[in-house]
PDB file of C-alpha atoms in Angstrom:
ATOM      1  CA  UNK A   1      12.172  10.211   0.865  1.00 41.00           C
ATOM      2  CA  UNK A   2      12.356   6.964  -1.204  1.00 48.00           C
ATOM      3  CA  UNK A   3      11.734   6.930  -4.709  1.00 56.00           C
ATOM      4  CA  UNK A   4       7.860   6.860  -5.746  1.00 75.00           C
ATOM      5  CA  UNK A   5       6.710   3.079  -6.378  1.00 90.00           C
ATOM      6  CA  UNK A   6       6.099   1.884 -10.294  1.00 94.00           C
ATOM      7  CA  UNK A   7       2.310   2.081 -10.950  1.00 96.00           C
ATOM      8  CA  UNK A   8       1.268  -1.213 -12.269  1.00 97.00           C
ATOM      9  CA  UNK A   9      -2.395  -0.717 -13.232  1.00 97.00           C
ATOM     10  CA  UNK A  10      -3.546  -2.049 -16.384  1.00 97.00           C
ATOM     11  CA  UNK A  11       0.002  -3.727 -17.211  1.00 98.00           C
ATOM     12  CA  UNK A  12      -0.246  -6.971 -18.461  1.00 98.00           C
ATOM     13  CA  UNK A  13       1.960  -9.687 -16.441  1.00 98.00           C
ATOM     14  CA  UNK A  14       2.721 -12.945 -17.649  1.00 98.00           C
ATOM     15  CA  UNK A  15       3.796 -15.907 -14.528  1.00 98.00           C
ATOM     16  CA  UNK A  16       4.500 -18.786 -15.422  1.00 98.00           C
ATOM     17  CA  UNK A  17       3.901 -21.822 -13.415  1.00 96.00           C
ATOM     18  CA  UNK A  18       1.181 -19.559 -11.723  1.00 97.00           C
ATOM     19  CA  UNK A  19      -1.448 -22.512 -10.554  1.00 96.00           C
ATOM     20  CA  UNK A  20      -0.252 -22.898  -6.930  1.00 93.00           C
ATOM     21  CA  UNK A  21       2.552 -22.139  -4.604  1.00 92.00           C
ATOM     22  CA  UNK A  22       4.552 -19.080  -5.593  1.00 92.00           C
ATOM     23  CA  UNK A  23       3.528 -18.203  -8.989  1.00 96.00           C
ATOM     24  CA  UNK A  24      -0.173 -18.240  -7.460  1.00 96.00           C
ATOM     25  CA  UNK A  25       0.444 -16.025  -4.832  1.00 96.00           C
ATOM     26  CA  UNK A  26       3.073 -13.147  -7.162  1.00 98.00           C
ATOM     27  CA  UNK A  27      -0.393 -13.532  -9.837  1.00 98.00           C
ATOM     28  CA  UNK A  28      -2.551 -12.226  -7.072  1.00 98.00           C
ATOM     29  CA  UNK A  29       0.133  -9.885  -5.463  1.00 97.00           C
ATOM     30  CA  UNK A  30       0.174  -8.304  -9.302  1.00 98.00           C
ATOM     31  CA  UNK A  31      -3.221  -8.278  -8.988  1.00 98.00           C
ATOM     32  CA  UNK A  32      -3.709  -6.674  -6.025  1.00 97.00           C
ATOM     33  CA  UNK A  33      -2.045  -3.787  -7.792  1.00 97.00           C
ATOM     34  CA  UNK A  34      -3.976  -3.716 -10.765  1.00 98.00           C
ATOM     35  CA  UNK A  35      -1.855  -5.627 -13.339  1.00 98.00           C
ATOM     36  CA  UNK A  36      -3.794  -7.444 -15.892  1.00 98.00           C
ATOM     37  CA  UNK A  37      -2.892 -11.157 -15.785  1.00 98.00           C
ATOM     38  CA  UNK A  38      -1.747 -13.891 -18.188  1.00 98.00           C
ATOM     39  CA  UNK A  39      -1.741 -16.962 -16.367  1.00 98.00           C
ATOM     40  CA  UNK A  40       0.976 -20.458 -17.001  1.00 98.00           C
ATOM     41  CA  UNK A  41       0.398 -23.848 -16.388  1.00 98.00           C
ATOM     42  CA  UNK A  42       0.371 -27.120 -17.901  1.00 96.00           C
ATOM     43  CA  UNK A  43      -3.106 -27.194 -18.018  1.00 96.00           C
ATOM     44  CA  UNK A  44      -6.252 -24.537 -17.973  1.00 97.00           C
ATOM     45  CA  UNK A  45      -8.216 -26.658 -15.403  1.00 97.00           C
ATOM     46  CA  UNK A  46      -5.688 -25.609 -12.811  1.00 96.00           C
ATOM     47  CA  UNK A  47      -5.833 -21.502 -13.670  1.00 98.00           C
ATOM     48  CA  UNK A  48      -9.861 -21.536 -14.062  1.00 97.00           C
ATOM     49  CA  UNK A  49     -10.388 -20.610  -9.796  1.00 97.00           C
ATOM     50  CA  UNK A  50      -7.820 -17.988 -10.133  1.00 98.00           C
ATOM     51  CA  UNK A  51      -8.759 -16.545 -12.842  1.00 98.00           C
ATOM     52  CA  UNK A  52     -12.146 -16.074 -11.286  1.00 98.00           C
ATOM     53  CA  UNK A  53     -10.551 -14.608  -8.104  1.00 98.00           C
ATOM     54  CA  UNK A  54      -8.443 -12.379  -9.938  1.00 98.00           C
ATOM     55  CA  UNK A  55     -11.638 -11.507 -12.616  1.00 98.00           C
ATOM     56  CA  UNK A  56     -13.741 -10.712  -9.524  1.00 97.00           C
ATOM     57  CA  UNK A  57     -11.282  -7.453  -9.085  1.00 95.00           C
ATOM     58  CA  UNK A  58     -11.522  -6.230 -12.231  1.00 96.00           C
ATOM     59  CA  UNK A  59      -8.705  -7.617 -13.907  1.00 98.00           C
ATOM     60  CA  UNK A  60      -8.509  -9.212 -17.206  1.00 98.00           C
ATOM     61  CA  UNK A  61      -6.601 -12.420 -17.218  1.00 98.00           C
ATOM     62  CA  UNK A  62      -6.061 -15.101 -19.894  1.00 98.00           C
ATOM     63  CA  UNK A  63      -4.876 -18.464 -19.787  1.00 98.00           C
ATOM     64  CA  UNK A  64      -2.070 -19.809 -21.362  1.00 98.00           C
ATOM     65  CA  UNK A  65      -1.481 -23.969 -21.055  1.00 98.00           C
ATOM     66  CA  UNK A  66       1.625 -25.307 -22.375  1.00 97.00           C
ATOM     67  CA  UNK A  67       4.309 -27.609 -21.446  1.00 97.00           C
ATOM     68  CA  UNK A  68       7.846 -25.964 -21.332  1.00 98.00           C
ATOM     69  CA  UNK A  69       9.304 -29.456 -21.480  1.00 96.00           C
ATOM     70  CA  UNK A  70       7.940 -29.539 -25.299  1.00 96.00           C
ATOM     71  CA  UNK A  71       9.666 -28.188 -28.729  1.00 92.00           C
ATOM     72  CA  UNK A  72       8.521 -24.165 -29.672  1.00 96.00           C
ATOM     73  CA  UNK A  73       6.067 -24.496 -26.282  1.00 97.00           C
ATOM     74  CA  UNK A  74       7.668 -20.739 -26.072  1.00 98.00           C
ATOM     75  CA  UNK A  75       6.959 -19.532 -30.017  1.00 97.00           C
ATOM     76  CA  UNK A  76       3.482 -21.111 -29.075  1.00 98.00           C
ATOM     77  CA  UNK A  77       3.215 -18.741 -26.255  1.00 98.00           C
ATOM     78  CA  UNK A  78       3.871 -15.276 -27.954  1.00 98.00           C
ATOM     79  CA  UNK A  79       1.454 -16.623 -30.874  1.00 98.00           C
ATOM     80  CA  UNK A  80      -1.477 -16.757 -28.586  1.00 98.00           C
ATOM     81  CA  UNK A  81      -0.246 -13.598 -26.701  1.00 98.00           C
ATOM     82  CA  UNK A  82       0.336 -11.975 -30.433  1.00 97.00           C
ATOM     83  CA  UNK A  83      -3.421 -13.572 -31.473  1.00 97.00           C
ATOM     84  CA  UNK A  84      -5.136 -11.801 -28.373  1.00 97.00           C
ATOM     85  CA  UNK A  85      -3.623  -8.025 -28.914  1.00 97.00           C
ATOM     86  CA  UNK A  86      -0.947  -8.748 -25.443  1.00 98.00           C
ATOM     87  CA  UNK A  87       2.200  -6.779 -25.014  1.00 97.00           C
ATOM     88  CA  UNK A  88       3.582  -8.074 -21.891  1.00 98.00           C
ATOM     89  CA  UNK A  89       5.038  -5.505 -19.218  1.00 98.00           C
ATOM     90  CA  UNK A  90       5.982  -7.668 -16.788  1.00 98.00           C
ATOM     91  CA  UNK A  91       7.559 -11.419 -16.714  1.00 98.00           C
ATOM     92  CA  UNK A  92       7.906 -13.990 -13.752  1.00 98.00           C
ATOM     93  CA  UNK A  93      10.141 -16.716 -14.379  1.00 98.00           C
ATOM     94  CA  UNK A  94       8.558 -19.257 -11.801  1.00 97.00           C
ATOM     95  CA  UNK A  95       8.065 -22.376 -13.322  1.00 96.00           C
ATOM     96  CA  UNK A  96      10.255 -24.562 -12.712  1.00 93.00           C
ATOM     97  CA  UNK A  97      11.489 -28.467 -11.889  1.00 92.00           C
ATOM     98  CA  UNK A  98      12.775 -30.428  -9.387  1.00 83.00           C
ATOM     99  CA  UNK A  99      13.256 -34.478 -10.853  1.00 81.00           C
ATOM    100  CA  UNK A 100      14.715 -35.343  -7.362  1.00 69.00           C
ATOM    101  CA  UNK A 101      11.324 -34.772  -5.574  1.00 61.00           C
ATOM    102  CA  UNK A 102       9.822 -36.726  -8.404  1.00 63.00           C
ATOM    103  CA  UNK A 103      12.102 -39.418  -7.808  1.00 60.00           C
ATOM    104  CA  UNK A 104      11.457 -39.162  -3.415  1.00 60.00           C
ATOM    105  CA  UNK A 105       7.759 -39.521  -3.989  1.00 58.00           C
ATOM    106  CA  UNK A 106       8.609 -43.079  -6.392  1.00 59.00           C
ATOM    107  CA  UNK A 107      11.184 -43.710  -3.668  1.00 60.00           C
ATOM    108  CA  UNK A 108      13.736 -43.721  -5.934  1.00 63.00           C
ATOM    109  CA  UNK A 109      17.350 -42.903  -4.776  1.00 63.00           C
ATOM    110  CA  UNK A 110      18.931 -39.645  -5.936  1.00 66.00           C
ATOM    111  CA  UNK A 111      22.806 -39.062  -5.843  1.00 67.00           C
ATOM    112  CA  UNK A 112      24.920 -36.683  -7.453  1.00 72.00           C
ATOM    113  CA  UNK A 113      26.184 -39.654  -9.706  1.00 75.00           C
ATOM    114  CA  UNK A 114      22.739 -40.701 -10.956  1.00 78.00           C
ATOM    115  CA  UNK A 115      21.490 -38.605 -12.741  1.00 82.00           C
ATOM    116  CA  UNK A 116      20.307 -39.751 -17.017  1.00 88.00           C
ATOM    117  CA  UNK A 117      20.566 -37.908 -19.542  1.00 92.00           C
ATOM    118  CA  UNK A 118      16.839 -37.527 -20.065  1.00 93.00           C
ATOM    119  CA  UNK A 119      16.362 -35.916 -16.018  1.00 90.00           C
ATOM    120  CA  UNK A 120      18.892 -33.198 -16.852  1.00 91.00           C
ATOM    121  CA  UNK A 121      17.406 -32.343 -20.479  1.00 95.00           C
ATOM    122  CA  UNK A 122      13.992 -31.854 -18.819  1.00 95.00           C
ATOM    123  CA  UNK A 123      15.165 -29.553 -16.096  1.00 94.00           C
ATOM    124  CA  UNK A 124      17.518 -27.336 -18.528  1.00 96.00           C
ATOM    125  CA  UNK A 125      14.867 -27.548 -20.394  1.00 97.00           C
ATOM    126  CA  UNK A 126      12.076 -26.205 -18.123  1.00 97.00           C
ATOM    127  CA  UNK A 127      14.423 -24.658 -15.404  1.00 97.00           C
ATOM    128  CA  UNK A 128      17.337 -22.932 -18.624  1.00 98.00           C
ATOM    129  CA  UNK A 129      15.998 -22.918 -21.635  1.00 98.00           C
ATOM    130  CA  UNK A 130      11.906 -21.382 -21.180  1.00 98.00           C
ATOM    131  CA  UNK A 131      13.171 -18.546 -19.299  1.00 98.00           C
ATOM    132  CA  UNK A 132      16.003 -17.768 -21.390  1.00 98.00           C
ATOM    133  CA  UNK A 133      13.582 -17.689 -24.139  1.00 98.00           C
ATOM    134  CA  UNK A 134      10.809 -16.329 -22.831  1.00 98.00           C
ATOM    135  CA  UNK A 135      13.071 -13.355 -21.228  1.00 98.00           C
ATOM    136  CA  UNK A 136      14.390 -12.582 -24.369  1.00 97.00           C
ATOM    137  CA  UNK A 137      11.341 -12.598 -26.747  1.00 97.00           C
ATOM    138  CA  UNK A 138       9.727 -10.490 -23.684  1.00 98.00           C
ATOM    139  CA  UNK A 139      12.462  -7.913 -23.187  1.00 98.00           C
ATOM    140  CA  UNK A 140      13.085  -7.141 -26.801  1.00 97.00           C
ATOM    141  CA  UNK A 141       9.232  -5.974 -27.216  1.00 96.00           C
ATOM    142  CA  UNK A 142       9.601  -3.857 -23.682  1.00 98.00           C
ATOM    143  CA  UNK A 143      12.729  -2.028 -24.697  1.00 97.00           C
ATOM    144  CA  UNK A 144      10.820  -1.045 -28.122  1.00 97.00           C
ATOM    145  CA  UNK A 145       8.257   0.489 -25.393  1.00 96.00           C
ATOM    146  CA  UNK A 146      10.663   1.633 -23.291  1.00 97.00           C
ATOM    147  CA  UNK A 147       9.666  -0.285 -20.190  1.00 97.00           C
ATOM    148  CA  UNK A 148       9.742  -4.051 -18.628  1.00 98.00           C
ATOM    149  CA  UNK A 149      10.489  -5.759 -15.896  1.00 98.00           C
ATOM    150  CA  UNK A 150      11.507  -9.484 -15.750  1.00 98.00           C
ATOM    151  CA  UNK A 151      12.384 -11.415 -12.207  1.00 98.00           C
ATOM    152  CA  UNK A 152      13.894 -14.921 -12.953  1.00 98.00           C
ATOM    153  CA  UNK A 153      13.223 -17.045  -9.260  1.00 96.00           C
ATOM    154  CA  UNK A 154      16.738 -18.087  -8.365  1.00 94.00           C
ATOM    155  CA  UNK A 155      17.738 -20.965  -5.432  1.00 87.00           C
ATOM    156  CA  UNK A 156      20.785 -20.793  -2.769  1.00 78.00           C
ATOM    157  CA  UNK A 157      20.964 -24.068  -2.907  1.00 72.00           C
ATOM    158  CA  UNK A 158      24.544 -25.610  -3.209  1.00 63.00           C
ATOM    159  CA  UNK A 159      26.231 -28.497  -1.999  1.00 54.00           C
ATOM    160  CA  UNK A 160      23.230 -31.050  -2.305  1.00 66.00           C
ATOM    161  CA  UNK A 161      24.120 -33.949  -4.486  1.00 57.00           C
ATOM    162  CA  UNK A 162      20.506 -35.295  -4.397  1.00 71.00           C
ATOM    163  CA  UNK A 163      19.778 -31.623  -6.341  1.00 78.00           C
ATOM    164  CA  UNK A 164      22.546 -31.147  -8.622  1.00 86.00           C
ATOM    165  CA  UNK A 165      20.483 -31.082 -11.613  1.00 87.00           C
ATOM    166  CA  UNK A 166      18.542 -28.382 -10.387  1.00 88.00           C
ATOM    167  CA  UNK A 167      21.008 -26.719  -8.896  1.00 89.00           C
ATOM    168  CA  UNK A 168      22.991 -26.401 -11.763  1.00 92.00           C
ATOM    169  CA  UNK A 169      20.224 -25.106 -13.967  1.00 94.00           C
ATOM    170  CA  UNK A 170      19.787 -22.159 -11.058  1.00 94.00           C
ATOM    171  CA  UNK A 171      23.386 -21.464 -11.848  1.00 95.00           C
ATOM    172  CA  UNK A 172      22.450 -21.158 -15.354  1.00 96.00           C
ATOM    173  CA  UNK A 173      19.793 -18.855 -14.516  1.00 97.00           C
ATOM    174  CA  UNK A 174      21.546 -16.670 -12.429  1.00 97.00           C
ATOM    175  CA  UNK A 175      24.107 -16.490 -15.774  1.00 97.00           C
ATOM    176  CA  UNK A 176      21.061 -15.343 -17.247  1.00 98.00           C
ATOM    177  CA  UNK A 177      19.743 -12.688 -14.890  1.00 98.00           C
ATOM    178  CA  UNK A 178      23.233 -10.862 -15.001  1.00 97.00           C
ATOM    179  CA  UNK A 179      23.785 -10.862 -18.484  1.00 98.00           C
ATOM    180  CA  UNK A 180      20.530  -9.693 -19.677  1.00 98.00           C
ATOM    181  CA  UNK A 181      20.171  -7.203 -16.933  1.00 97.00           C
ATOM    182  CA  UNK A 182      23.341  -5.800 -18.792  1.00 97.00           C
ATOM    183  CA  UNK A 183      22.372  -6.134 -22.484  1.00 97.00           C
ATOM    184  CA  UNK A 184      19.485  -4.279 -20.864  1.00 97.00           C
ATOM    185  CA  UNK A 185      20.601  -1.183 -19.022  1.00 96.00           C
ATOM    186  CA  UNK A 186      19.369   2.106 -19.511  1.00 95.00           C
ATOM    187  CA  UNK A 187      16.774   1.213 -21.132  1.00 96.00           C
ATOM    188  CA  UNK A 188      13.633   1.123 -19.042  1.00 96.00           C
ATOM    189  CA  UNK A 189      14.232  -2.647 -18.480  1.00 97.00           C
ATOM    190  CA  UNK A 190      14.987  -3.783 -15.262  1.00 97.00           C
ATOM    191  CA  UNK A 191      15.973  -7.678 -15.231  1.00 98.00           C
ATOM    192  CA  UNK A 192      16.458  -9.405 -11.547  1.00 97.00           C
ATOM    193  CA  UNK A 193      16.649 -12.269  -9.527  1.00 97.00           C
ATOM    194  CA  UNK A 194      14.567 -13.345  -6.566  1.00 96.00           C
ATOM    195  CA  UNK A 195      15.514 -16.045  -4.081  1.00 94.00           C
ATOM    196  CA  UNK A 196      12.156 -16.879  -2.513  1.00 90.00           C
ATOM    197  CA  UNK A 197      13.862 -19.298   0.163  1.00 71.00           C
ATOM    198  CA  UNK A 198      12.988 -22.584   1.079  1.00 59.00           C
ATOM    199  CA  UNK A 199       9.563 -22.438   0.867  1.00 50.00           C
ATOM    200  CA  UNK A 200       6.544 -25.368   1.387  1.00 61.00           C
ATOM    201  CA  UNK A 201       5.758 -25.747  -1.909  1.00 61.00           C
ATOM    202  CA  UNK A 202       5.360 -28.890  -4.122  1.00 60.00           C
ATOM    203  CA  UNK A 203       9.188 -28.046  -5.245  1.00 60.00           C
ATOM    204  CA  UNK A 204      10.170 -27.332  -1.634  1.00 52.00           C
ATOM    205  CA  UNK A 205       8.353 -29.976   0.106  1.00 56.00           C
ATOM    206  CA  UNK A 206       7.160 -30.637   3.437  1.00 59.00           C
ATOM    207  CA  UNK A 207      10.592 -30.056   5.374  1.00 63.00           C
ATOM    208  CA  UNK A 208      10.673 -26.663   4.011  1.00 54.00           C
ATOM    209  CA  UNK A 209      11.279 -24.080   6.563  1.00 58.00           C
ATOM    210  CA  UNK A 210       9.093 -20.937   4.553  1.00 69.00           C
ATOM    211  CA  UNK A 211       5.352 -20.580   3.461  1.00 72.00           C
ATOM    212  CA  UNK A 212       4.772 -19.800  -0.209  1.00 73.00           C
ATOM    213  CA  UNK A 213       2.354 -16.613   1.464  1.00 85.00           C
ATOM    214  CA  UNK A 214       5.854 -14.950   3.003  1.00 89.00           C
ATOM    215  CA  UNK A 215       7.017 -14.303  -0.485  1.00 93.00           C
ATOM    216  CA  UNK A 216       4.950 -11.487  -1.446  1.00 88.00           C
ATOM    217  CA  UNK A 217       5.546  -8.547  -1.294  1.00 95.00           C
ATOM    218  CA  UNK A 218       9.188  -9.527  -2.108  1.00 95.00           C
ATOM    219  CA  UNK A 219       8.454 -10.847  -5.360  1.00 96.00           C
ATOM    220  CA  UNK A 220       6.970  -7.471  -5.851  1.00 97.00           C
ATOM    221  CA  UNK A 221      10.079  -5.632  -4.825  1.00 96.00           C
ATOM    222  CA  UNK A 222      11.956  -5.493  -7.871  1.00 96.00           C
ATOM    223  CA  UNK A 223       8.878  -4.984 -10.083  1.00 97.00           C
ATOM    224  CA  UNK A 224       7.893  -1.684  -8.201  1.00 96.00           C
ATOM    225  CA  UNK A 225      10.975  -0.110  -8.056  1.00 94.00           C
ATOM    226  CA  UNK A 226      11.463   2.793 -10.201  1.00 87.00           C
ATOM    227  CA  UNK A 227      14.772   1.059 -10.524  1.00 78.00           C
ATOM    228  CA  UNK A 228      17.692   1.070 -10.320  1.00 75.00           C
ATOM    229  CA  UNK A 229      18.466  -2.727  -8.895  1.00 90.00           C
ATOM    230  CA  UNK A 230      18.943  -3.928 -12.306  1.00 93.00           C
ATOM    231  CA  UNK A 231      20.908  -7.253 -12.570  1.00 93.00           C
ATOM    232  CA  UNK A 232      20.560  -7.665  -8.708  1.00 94.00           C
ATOM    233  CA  UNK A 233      19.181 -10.565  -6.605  1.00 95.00           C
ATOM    234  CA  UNK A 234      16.925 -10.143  -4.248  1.00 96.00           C
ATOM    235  CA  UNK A 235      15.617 -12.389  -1.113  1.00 94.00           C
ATOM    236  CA  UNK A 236      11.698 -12.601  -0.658  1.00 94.00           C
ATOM    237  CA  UNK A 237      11.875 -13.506   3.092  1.00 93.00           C
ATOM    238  CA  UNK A 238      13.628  -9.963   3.815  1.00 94.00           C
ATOM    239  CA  UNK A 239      10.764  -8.713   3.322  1.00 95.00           C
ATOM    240  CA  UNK A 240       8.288 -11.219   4.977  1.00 93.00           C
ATOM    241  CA  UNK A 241       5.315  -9.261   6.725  1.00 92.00           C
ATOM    242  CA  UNK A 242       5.674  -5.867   5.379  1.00 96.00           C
ATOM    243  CA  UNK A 243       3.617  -3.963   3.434  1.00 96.00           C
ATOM    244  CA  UNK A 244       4.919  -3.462  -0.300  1.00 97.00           C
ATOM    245  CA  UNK A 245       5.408   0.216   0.247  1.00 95.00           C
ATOM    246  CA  UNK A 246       7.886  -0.552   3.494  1.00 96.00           C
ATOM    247  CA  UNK A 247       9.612  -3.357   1.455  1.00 96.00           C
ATOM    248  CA  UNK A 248      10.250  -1.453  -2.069  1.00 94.00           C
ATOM    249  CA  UNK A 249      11.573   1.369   0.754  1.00 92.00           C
ATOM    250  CA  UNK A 250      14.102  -0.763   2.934  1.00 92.00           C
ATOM    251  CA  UNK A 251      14.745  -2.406  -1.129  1.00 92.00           C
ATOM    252  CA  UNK A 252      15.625   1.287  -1.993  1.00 88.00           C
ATOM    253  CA  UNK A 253      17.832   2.150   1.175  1.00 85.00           C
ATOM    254  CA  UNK A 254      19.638  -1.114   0.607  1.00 84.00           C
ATOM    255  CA  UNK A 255      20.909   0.024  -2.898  1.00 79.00           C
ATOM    256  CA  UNK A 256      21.420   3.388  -2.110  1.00 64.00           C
ATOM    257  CA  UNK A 257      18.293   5.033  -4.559  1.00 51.00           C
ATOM    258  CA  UNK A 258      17.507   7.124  -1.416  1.00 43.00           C
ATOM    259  CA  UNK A 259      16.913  10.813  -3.057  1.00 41.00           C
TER     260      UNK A 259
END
């Protein structure tokens, strides 16, 4: 028998970029299993019909608006978390940008070869440099407790000139994953990856080949493990249509944590 599931009521998760797509459905996927809620975007409007949704269960949730793009946006984020008494348990790395679909819907050209300066400082930015900071504010104060999980969303994308920029700053967050999933170990702090695949999301766009929906429960996967997948990357789709007990199971028989 498979290892019993992490019990996630009344932990406090924090997902960023949590107004649509992805982040919107992991939020309510957390919720779903009790988790308390602190909710990303660059602007409250966008959180306030989730956070009724998720409120309507019984969880607490608070909004947090800032723009990752912006100077100490991060320091401004543990303040307000600091301010309201919230320790977070969990992390989801989910914001994110893509400048080339920016530059599609202006119908402006995108080739490895054109990128400025100011496109690839927004998306290291937004993409490298919130999650690397976020992940390791976060993780110190969940090793002091002795528990913590972060998942940084990860891309397979390679090979797309059009992308490069964003590619590249996957790269760097893959870089990221591993070596704080090591700096980590043993110590009740499980740091992973998830690919979510190609999904129909504002990032993804139309042509995408995944719904947003078929993510969870794989987003959930490395969060509910009791763990032991630390530093590993996991694919959402593999688990498309199961229920998260079945999918933190087959998670479990793929890294051999089969008792």
């Amino acid at each position: 028998m498979g290892k019993k599931m992490v019990d996630l009521s009344g932990k406090w998760a924090l997902v960023t970029g949590a107004s649509r797509g992805i982040g919107k459905v992991t939020a309510l996927s957390l919720a779903a299993q009790g988790c308390n809620l602190v909710l990303h975007s660059r602007s409250l409007e966008s959180l306030r019909k989730l956070r009724e949704t998720i409120e309507k269960r019984g969880n607490k949730v608070f909004l947090i608006a800032q723009d990752f793009t912006e100077p100490e946006a991060v320091e401004r984020v543990f303040e307000k978390l600091e301010n309201q008494g919230i320790s977070i348990d969990i992390l989801v790395n989910n914001a994110g940008v893509n400048l080339s679909i920016d530059r599609e819907m202006e119908g402006i050209a995108s080739d490895f070869n054109t990128w400025t300066q100011k496109e690839c400082e927004i998306t290291v930015r937004v993409n490298v440099v919130a999650p690397l900071l976020l992940s390791s504010r976060a993780a110190a104060q969940m090793r002091a407790r002795g528990f913590g999980r972060i998942v940084n969303l990860t891309s397979d994308i390679h090979g797309a000139g059009d992308h490069l920029a964003y590619s590249v700053s996957k790269g760097a967050v893959d870089k990221l994953t591993g070596d704080l999933a090591e700096i980590m170990e043993g110590s009740g702090v499980a740091v992973c990856g998830v690919e979510p695949g190609w999904c129909q999301t504002f990032l993804g766009g139309a042509k995408a080949t995944c719904s947003a929906e078929n993510t969870s429960p794989g987003m959930l996967v490395p969060i509910c493990m009791e763990h032991g997948a630390n530093g590993k990357v996991f694919h959402a789709q593999d688990y498309a249509g199961m229920v998260l007990e079945e999918a933190v199971a087959r998670a479990e028989a793929k890294y051999c944590f089969l008792e």
